Short mmCIF file of C-alpha atoms in Angstrom, two decimals:
data_model
loop_
_atom_site.label_atom_id
_atom_site.label_comp_id
_atom_site.label_asym_id
_atom_site.label_seq_id
_atom_site.Cartn_x
_atom_site.Cartn_y
_atom_site.Cartn_z
CA MET A 1 23.51 17.44 -11.36
CA LEU A 2 22.22 13.89 -11.82
CA ARG A 3 19.66 14.18 -9.01
CA ASP A 4 17.86 16.79 -11.13
CA ARG A 5 16.76 13.88 -13.34
CA LEU A 6 14.52 12.46 -10.60
CA PRO A 7 11.37 14.26 -11.88
CA GLU A 8 12.06 12.83 -15.34
CA ALA A 9 12.38 9.32 -13.88
CA ILE A 10 9.13 9.72 -11.94
CA GLN A 11 7.34 10.97 -15.05
CA LEU A 12 8.64 8.00 -17.04
CA ARG A 13 7.55 5.58 -14.33
CA GLU A 14 4.07 7.12 -14.18
CA GLU A 15 3.75 7.06 -17.97
CA GLY A 16 4.93 3.46 -18.16
CA ARG A 17 2.51 2.42 -15.44
CA ALA A 18 -0.43 4.25 -17.03
CA LYS A 19 0.27 2.74 -20.45
CA GLN A 20 1.39 -0.64 -19.04
CA ASP A 21 4.43 -0.19 -21.29
CA GLU A 22 7.31 -2.41 -20.16
CA ALA A 23 9.86 -0.55 -22.32
CA ILE A 24 9.06 2.77 -20.63
CA LEU A 25 9.07 1.12 -17.20
CA LYS A 26 12.46 -0.44 -17.95
CA GLU A 27 13.82 2.97 -18.95
CA ALA A 28 12.49 4.47 -15.72
CA ARG A 29 14.01 1.64 -13.66
CA SER A 30 17.38 2.07 -15.37
CA LEU A 31 17.45 5.79 -14.64
CA LEU A 32 16.33 5.26 -11.04
CA LEU A 33 18.92 2.52 -10.50
CA GLU A 34 21.57 4.93 -11.77
CA LEU A 35 20.32 7.61 -9.38
CA ALA A 36 20.20 5.12 -6.47
CA ALA A 37 23.79 4.09 -7.15
CA VAL A 38 24.95 7.71 -6.99
CA TYR A 39 22.65 8.69 -4.09
CA PRO A 40 22.38 5.54 -1.92
CA ASP A 41 21.17 7.52 1.10
CA ASP A 42 18.45 9.53 -0.63
CA ALA A 43 15.13 8.23 0.70
CA GLU A 44 13.06 9.73 -2.11
CA ILE A 45 15.19 8.16 -4.84
CA LEU A 46 15.18 4.78 -3.11
CA PHE A 47 11.41 4.94 -2.65
CA GLN A 48 10.87 5.80 -6.33
CA THR A 49 13.22 2.96 -7.31
CA GLY A 50 11.09 0.59 -5.25
CA VAL A 51 7.90 1.83 -6.90
CA ALA A 52 9.43 1.42 -10.36
CA HIS A 53 10.26 -2.20 -9.59
CA ASP A 54 6.80 -2.79 -8.15
CA ASN A 55 5.17 -1.21 -11.21
CA SER A 56 7.16 -3.66 -13.34
CA GLY A 57 6.04 -6.71 -11.40
CA LEU A 58 9.39 -7.03 -9.65
CA GLY A 59 8.11 -6.86 -6.09
CA ALA A 60 10.88 -8.92 -4.51
CA GLN A 61 13.42 -6.48 -5.95
CA ALA A 62 11.37 -3.50 -4.74
CA ILE A 63 11.44 -4.52 -1.06
CA PRO A 64 15.05 -3.53 -0.22
CA TYR A 65 14.51 -0.08 -1.74
CA TYR A 66 11.31 0.46 0.23
CA VAL A 67 12.88 -0.76 3.47
CA ARG A 68 15.96 1.44 3.07
CA ALA A 69 13.82 4.47 2.23
CA LEU A 70 11.88 3.91 5.46
CA GLU A 71 15.12 3.52 7.43
CA LEU A 72 16.32 6.85 6.03
CA GLY A 73 13.22 8.66 7.33
CA LEU A 74 10.93 8.94 4.33
CA SER A 75 8.00 11.20 5.21
CA GLY A 76 4.76 12.71 3.98
CA PRO A 77 2.91 11.35 0.95
CA ASP A 78 5.95 9.28 -0.04
CA LEU A 79 5.88 7.55 3.35
CA GLU A 80 2.17 6.84 2.91
CA ARG A 81 2.71 5.34 -0.55
CA CYS A 82 5.80 3.44 0.60
CA LEU A 83 3.99 1.74 3.47
CA LEU A 84 1.14 0.81 1.13
CA GLY A 85 3.52 -0.47 -1.56
CA LEU A 86 5.75 -2.39 0.82
CA GLY A 87 2.84 -3.90 2.73
CA SER A 88 1.07 -4.89 -0.46
CA THR A 89 4.24 -6.41 -1.88
CA TYR A 90 4.96 -8.37 1.28
CA ARG A 91 1.40 -9.73 1.17
CA TYR A 92 1.58 -10.61 -2.52
CA LEU A 93 4.82 -12.53 -1.91
CA GLY A 94 3.30 -14.41 1.02
CA HIS A 95 5.18 -12.58 3.78
CA TYR A 96 1.96 -12.10 5.72
CA LEU A 97 3.37 -11.12 9.10
CA GLN A 98 5.59 -8.42 7.58
CA ALA A 99 2.62 -7.24 5.50
CA GLU A 100 0.38 -7.03 8.55
CA GLU A 101 3.02 -5.15 10.55
CA THR A 102 3.77 -2.70 7.73
CA LEU A 103 0.12 -2.04 6.92
CA ARG A 104 -0.79 -1.66 10.61
CA ARG A 105 1.83 1.10 10.77
CA GLY A 106 0.29 2.62 7.63
CA VAL A 107 -3.19 2.62 9.20
CA LYS A 108 -1.80 4.18 12.37
CA GLU A 109 0.07 6.95 10.54
CA PHE A 110 -2.50 7.49 7.75
CA PRO A 111 -5.87 6.53 9.27
CA HIS A 112 -7.92 8.06 6.45
CA ASN A 113 -6.24 6.04 3.68
CA ARG A 114 -8.85 3.43 2.81
CA ALA A 115 -6.54 1.55 0.44
CA ILE A 116 -4.12 0.92 3.30
CA GLN A 117 -7.04 -0.11 5.53
CA VAL A 118 -8.38 -2.64 3.04
CA LEU A 119 -4.93 -4.05 2.28
CA HIS A 120 -4.43 -4.32 6.03
CA ALA A 121 -7.69 -6.28 6.23
CA LEU A 122 -6.39 -8.65 3.55
CA SER A 123 -3.20 -9.20 5.52
CA LEU A 124 -5.27 -9.84 8.64
CA TYR A 125 -7.24 -12.45 6.72
CA ASN A 126 -3.96 -14.07 5.68
CA THR A 127 -2.81 -14.17 9.31
CA GLU A 128 -6.16 -15.71 10.32
CA CYS A 129 -7.42 -12.62 12.15
CA TYR A 130 -10.77 -12.98 10.42
CA LYS A 131 -12.89 -10.95 12.83
CA GLU A 132 -10.68 -7.85 12.66
CA ALA A 133 -10.43 -8.20 8.87
CA MET A 134 -14.22 -8.36 8.46
CA GLU A 135 -14.72 -5.37 10.73
CA ILE A 136 -12.36 -3.25 8.64
CA VAL A 137 -13.86 -4.32 5.31
CA LEU A 138 -17.47 -3.89 6.44
CA THR A 139 -16.77 -0.49 7.96
CA ASN A 140 -15.03 0.74 4.81
CA LEU A 141 -17.79 -0.60 2.60
CA LEU A 142 -20.56 0.94 4.65
CA GLU A 143 -18.80 4.29 4.99
CA THR A 144 -18.22 4.63 1.25
CA THR A 145 -21.11 2.93 -0.54
CA SER A 146 -24.03 4.74 -2.08
CA ASP A 147 -25.95 1.50 -2.59
CA GLU A 148 -29.43 2.25 -1.26
CA LYS A 149 -30.06 -1.26 0.08
CA LEU A 150 -26.82 -1.22 2.07
CA GLN A 151 -27.58 2.31 3.25
CA TYR A 152 -31.03 1.17 4.45
CA PHE A 153 -29.41 -1.48 6.66
CA LYS A 154 -26.30 0.55 7.50
CA ARG A 155 -27.05 1.03 11.19
CA GLY A 156 -27.52 -2.68 11.82
CA LEU A 157 -24.62 -3.70 9.62
CA MET A 158 -22.29 -1.24 11.36
CA TYR A 159 -23.30 -2.81 14.67
CA TYR A 160 -22.61 -6.31 13.33
CA ALA A 161 -19.23 -5.19 12.00
CA THR A 162 -18.00 -4.96 15.60
CA HIS A 163 -20.20 -7.76 16.99
CA LEU A 164 -19.67 -10.50 14.43
CA ASP A 165 -20.17 -13.39 16.85
CA GLU A 166 -23.21 -11.99 18.62
CA THR A 167 -26.50 -13.88 18.41
CA ALA A 168 -29.97 -13.38 19.88
CA ASP A 169 -29.59 -16.11 22.53
#
């Protein structure tokens, strides 16, 4: 059965991405496009096809695959990665409102994924929601850094993260 070739396509895509080898990525895309043509309602195949296009720098072509995979009820780790990939791609292409909406959903459904949080902050910056963007970035920085100077001032900086406009007046 052709669908049994999905693991091979994923492995090729991962190898091509790791090696930044366009020939391998093209082979992975070709196989995934073949699978998507035969299984147009398979969310996992469509998601992987989107990722393969994204990995190849073909973000605009990735979007319809991501969107359809979401419509078909993609779930679990694939959903997490799809929301991140789609949101990031929207942002990269300048579709800031769609990016913000997609990444906000990602943060809601996967609140511990810091990559989604930081990409969401970038989309908030692009939509001129500077305060919310700064809060997210500062919080993530302060919760993950081991820098001793930042750790020394962590308590105050965490306060300022949610009180950016506050002064001593």
